XYZ file of C-alpha atoms in Angstrom:
385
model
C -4.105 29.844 -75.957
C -7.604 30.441 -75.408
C -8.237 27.198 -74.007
C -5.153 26.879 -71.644
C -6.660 30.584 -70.308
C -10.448 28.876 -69.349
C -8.061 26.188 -67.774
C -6.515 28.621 -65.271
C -9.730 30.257 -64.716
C -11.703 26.975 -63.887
C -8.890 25.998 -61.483
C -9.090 29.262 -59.757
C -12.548 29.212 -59.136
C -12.725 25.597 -57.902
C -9.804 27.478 -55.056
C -11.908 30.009 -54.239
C -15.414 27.788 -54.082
C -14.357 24.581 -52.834
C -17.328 21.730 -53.540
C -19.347 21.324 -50.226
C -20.951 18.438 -49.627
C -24.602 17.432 -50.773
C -27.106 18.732 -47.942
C -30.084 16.012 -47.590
C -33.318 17.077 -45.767
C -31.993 16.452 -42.322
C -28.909 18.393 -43.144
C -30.808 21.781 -42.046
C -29.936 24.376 -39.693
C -31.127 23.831 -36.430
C -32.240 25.850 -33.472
C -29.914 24.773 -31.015
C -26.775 25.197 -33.610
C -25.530 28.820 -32.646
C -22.194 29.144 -30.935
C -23.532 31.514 -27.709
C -25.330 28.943 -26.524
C -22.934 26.505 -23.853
C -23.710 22.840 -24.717
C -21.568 21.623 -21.865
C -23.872 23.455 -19.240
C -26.231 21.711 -16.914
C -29.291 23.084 -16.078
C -30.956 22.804 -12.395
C -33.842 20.625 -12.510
C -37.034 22.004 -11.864
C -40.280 19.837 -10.577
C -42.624 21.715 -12.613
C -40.848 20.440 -15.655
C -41.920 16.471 -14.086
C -45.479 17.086 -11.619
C -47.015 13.639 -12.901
C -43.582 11.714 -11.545
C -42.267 8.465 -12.452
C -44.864 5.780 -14.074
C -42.360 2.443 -12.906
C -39.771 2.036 -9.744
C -36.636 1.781 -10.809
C -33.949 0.028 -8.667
C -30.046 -0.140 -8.185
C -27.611 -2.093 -6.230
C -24.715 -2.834 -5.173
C -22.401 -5.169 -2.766
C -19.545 -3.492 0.018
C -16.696 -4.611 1.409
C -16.612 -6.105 4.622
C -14.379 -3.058 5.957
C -16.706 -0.861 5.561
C -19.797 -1.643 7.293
C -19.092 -0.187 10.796
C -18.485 2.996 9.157
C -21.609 2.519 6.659
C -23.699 2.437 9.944
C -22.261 5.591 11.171
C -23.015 7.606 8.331
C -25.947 6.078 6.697
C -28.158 8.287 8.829
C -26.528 11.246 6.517
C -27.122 9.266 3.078
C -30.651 8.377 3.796
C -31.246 12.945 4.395
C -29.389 13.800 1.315
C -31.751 11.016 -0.898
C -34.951 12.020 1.119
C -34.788 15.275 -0.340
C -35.031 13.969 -3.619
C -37.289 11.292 -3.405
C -34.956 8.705 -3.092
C -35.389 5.627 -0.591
C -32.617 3.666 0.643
C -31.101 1.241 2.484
C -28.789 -1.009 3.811
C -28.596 -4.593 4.179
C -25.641 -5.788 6.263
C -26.637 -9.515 6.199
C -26.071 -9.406 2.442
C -23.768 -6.723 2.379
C -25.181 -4.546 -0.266
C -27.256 -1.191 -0.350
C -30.102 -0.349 -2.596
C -31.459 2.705 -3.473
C -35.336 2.687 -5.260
C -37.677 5.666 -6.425
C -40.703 6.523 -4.968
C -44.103 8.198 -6.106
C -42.484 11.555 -4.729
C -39.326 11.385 -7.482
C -39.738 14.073 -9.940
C -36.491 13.821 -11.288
C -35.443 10.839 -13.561
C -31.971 11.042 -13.282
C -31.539 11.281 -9.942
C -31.980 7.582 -9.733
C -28.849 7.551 -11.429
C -27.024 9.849 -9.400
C -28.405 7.392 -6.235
C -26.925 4.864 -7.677
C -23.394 6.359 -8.128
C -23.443 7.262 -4.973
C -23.749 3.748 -3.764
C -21.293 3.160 -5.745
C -18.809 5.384 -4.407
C -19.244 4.716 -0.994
C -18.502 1.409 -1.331
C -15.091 2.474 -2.882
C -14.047 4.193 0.082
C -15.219 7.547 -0.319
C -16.228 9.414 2.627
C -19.912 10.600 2.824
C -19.712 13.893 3.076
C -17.888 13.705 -0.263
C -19.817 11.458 -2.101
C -22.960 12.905 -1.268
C -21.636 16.232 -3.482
C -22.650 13.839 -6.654
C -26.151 14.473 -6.129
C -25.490 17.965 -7.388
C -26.318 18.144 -11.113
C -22.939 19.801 -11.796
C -21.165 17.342 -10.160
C -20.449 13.827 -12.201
C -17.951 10.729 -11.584
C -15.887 8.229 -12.741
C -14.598 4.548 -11.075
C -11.613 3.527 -12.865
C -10.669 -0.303 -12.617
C -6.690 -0.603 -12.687
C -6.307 -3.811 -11.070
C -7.042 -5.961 -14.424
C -4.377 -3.782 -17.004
C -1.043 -5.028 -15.000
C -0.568 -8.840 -14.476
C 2.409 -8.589 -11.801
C 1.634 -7.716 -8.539
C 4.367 -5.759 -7.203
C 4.540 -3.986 -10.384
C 0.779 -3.085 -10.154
C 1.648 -2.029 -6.874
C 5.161 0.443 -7.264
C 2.832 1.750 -10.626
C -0.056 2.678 -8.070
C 2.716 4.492 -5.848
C 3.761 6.757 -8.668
C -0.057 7.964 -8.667
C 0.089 8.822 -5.367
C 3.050 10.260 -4.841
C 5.570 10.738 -1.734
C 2.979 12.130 0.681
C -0.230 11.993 -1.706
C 1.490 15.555 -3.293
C 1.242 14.361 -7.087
C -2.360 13.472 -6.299
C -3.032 16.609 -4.869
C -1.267 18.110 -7.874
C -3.845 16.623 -10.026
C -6.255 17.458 -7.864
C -5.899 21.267 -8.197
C -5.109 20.683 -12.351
C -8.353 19.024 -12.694
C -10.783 20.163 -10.503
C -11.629 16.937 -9.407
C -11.476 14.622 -6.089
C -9.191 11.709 -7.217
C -9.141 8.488 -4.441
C -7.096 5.482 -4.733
C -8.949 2.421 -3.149
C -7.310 -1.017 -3.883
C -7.714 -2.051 -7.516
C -9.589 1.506 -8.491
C -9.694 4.816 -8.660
C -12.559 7.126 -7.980
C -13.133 10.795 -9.520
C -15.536 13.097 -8.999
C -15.775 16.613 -11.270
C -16.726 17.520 -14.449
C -16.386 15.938 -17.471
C -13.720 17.563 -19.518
C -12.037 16.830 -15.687
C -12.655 13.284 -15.666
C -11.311 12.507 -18.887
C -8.404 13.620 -18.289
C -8.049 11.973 -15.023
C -9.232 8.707 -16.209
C -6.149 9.177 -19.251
C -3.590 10.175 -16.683
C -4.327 6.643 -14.887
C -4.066 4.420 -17.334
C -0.930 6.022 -18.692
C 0.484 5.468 -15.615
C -0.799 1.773 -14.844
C 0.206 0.993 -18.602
C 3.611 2.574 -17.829
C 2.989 4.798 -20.981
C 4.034 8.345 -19.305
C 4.209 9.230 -15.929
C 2.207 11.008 -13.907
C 4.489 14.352 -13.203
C 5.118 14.695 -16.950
C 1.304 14.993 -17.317
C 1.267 17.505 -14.639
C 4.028 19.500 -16.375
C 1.391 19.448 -19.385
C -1.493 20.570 -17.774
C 0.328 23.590 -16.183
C 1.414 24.585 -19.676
C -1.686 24.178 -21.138
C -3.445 26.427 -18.183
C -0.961 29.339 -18.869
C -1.314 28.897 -22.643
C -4.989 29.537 -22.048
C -4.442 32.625 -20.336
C -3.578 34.001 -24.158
C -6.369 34.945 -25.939
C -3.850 35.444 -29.427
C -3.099 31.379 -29.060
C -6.708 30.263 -28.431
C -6.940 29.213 -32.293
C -3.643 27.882 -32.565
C -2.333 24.777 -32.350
C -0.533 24.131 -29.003
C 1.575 21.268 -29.965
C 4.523 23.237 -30.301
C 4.447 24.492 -26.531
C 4.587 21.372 -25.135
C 7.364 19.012 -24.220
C 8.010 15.532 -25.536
C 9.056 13.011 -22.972
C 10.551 9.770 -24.294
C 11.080 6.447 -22.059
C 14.801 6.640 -20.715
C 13.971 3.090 -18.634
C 15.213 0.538 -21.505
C 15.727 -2.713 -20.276
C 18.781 -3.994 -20.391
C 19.642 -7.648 -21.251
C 22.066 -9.634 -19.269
C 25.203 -10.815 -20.476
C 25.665 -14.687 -19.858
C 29.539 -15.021 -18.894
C 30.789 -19.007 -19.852
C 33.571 -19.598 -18.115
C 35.386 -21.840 -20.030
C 37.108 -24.715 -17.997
C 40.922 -25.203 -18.566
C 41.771 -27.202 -21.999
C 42.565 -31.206 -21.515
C 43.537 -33.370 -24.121
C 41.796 -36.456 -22.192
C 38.300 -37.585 -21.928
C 36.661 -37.067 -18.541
C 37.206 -41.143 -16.344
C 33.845 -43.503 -17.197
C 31.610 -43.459 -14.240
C 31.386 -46.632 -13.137
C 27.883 -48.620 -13.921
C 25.510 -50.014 -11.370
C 27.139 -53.746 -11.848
C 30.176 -52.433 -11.210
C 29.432 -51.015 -7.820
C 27.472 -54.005 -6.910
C 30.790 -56.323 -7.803
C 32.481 -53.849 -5.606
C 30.452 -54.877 -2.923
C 29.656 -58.391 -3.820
C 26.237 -57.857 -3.481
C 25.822 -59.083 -7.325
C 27.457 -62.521 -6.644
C 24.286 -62.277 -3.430
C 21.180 -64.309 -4.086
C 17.615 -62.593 -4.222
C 16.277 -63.677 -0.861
C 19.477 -62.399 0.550
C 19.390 -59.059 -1.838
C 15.697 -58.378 -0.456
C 16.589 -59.214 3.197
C 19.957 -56.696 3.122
C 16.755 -53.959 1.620
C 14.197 -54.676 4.294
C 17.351 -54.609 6.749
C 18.000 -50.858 5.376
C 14.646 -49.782 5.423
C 14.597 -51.098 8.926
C 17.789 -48.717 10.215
C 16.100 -45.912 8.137
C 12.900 -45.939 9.503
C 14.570 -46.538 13.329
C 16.577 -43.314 12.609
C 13.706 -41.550 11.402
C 11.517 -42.470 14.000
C 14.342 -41.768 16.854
C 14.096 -38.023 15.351
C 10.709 -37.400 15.314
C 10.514 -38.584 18.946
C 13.640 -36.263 19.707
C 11.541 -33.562 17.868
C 7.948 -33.962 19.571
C 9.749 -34.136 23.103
C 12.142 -30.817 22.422
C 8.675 -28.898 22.540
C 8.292 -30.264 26.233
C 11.840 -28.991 27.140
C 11.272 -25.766 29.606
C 13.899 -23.147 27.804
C 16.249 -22.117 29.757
C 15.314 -18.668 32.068
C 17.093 -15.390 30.926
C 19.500 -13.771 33.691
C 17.135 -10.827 34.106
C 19.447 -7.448 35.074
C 17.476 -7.302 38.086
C 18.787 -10.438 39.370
C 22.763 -9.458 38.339
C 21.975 -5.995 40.305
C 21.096 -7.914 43.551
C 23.884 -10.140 43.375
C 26.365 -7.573 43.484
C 24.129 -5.784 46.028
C 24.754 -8.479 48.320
C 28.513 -8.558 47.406
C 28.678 -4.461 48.151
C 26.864 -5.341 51.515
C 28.997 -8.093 52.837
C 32.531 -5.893 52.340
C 31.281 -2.742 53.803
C 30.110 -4.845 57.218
C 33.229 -6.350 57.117
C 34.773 -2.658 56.494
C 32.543 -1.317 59.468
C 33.742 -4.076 61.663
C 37.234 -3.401 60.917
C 36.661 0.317 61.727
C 34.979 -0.421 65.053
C 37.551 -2.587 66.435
C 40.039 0.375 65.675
C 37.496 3.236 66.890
C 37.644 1.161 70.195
C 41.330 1.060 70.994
C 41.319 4.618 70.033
C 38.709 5.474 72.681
C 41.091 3.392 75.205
C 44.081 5.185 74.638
C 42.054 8.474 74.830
C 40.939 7.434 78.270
C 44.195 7.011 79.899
C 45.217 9.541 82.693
C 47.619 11.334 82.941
C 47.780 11.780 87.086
C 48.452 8.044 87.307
C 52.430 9.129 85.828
C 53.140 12.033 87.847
C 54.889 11.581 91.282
C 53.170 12.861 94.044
C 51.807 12.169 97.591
C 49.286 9.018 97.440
C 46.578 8.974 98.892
C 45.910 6.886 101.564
C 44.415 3.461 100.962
C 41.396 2.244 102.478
C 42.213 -1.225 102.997
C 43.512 -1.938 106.938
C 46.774 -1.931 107.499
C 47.750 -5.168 109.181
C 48.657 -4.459 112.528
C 52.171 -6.173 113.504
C 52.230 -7.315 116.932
């Protein structure tokens, strides 16, 4: 009894003091280990921290797309301020097509080379400059995802890239606003620009969607949970699993079903095809000699090529052949124009002729019927003798 009573005990107090694992000399507290200090934040570079300044030039570059150089020139005026200020010397080369940034004695800080060179970077990706010059900020990071190499089919690659966008770019803006960061979709890649808890999630959203793993509004519906699950301090150390949806592929292929039609039932075999000596004893060619039998070919080929021939010369000359002039409306208007014009002079003529034996009629006087003493004539009366 005594002995099954130190069991229990031991067992207890291996529950209550779990082993931990042997510390080495490294495995020391540091400094830097306390939770009120924020890892994740960035501090602003100061040039007192670098007054001696680079000991070697360091150098990046990179090649643009045709497309853009006319709007390169317009801006690069705007590129080459925002480096100046740093240190930073650039410039562009549109024989070559590239742009190359380089530091200078004046560069104090060492990064910032890098930051120069992902700004190249995302210019040439079709970001404007007034955007892309916001990743010189120390705050401010990116991310170019390539999405033309994960989908072999082209219009598939293509519909996929759609659902990113979204009817009127609003599921990008969504995940804009979810994210914090800038999302553009340029051709086979995506740029992002924000922080990096941002740009992970971004660059996961993509290739869910290229991959056709989950689409992009179910993500959104995620992130929206998780940002009013955060709003609960009592559910910061719990697990959040729970709260959020499961979406499952609905889109299963479906495999076609191959219909036979089965031909009626006949107790016969189908009729022998006749063999190529029986069609030439049909003809009597076999029974023909071979000079003859080569003769009747060349004949053939003869006719053939004639016909052939005829039709490409009926071909070439069609081109020549004016086509034929369409009835413009213009020309059916004047046409009945002239019609119109011919009956109403005719109608006009009619009404003339009648207008004058009107006006004669009218004219007649009235005097000439009424009896009464005439007046004596002027002509001589003939004097009988």
């Amino acid at each position: 009894m005594a002995e099954m009573a130190e069991e229990k005990s031991l067992n207890v107090n291996e529950e209550s003091d779990p082993k931990r694992k042997h510390k080495g000399k490294h495995d020391k507290p540091k400094p830097w280990d306390d939770p009120s200090i924020d890892h994740w934040k960035i501090e602003k570079f100061d040039p007192e921290w670098n007054q001696s300044g680079l000991l070697e030039v360091s150098t990046f570059s990179t090649l643009f797309p045709q497309y853009r150089e006319k709007y390169l020139q317009e801006c690069w005026p705007i590129v080459k301020g925002a480096l100046k200020a740093h240190g930073i010397t650039c410039e562009l080369n549109l024989v070559a097509g590239s742009m190359t940034v380089s530091t200078t004695m004046k560069t104090r800080d060492p990064y910032i080379i890098v930051k120069a060179r992902d700004l190249i970077k995302l210019l040439s990706r079709s970001v404007p400059a007034p955007q892309a010059v916001k990743i010189l900020n120390d705050e401010m990071q990116c991310d170019i995802i390539k999405i033309g190499s994960l989908v072999r089919n082209k219009d598939r690659f293509v519909k996929r890239r759609q659902y990113l966008v979204g009817p009127n770019s609003s599921t990008l803006k969504a995940l804009e606003i979810l994210t914090g960061c800038y999302i553009l979709v340029q051709g086979n890649t995506v740029a992002a620009m924000g922080s990096f808890k941002g740009l992970k999630q971004v660059r996961r959203i993509v290739e869910d969607c290229v991959l056709n793993k989950k689409h992009p509004l179910h993500h959104i519906k995620i992130l929206m949970l998780k940002r009013e699950l955060a709003k609960n301090p009592a559910l910061a150390s719990e697990n959040w699993d729970r709260f959020l949806p499961q979406f499952k592929k609905k889109n299963v292929k479906q495999k076609k079903v191959k219909t036979n039609e089965k031909k009626p039932y006949t107790p016969f075999p189908p009729p022998q095809q006749p063999s190529k000596i029986d069609q030439q004893l049909e003809s009597g060619e076999y029974f023909l000699s071979d000079k003859k039998k080569l003769a009747k070919q060349w004949e053939e080929k003869q006719v053939k090529q004639a016909e052939k021939v005829a039709e490409n010369k009926k071909n070439r000359e069609q081109a020549f052949v004016p086509p034929e002039e369409p009835k413009t409306h213009n020309q059916d208007v004047s046409n009945i124009d002239k019609e119109d014009v011919i009956a109403m002079a005719s109608l006009l003529k009619k009404k003339a002729k009648e207008f004058r034996k009107q006006k004669s009629i009218d004219k007649i006087d009235a005097e000439e019927f009424i009896a009464g003493p005439s007046k004596p004539s002027k002509k001589k009366s003939k004097s009988f003798r």
